[in-house]
Short mmCIF file of C-alpha atoms in Angstrom, two decimals:
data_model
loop_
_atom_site.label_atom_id
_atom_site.label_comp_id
_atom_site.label_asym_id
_atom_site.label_seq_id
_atom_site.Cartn_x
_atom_site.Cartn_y
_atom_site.Cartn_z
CA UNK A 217 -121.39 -39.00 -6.64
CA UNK A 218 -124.91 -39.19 -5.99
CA UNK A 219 -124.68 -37.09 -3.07
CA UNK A 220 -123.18 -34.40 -4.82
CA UNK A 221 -125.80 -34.16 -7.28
CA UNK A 222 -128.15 -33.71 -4.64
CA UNK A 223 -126.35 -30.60 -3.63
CA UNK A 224 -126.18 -28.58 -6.98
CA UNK A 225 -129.55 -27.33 -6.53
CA UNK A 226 -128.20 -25.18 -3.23
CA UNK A 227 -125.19 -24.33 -5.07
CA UNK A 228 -126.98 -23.07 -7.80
CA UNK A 229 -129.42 -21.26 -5.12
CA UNK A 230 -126.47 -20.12 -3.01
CA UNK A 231 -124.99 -18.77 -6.39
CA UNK A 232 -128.32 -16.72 -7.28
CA UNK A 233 -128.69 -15.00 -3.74
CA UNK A 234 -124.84 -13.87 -4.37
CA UNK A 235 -125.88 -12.18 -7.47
CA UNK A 236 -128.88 -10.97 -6.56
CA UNK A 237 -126.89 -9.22 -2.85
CA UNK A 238 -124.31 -8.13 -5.80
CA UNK A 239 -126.93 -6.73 -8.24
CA UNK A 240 -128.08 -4.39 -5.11
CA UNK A 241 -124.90 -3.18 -3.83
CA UNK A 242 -124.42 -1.77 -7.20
CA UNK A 243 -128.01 -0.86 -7.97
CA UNK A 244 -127.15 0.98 -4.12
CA UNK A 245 -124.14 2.61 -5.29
CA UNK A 246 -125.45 4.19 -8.91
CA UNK A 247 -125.47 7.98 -9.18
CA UNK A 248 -129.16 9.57 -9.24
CA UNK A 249 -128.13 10.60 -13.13
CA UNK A 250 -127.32 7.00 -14.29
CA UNK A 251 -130.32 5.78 -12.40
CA UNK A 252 -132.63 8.19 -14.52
CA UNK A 253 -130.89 6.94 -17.83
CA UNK A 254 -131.94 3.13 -17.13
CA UNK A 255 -135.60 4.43 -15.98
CA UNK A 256 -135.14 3.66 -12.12
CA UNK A 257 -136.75 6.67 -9.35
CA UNK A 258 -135.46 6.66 -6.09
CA UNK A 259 -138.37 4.84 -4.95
CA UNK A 260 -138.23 2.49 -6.85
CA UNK A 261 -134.27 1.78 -6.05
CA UNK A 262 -135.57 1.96 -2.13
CA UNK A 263 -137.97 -1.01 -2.91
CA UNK A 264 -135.31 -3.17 -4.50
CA UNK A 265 -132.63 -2.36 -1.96
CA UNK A 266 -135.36 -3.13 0.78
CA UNK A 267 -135.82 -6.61 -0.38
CA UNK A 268 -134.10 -9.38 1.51
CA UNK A 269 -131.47 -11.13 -0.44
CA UNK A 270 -133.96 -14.35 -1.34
CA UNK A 271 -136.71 -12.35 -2.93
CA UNK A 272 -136.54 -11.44 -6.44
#
């Protein structure tokens, strides 16, 4: 059991990245029209989809 307890902080790592790589995909896929209702510009959506999947 020990061992496995050393492993939950990757999993819990592993489980961010996943989000985060989700998050963009749909932050990528978001129609100019609901972008401008949540306050995101095109450049800005460029910088966050630029980011590798480890960088907040």
């Amino acid at each position: 059991m020990p061992r496995i307890r050393r492993l939950i902080p990757h999993f819990t790592t592993l489980r961010h990245w996943v989000q985060t790589q989700r998050s963009r995909r749909e932050l990528a896929r978001l129609p100019e029209h609901l972008l401008q209702d949540i306050g995101i510009d095109a450049l800005a959506r460029r910088h966050e989809l630029s980011k590798p999947f480890w960088v907040d």
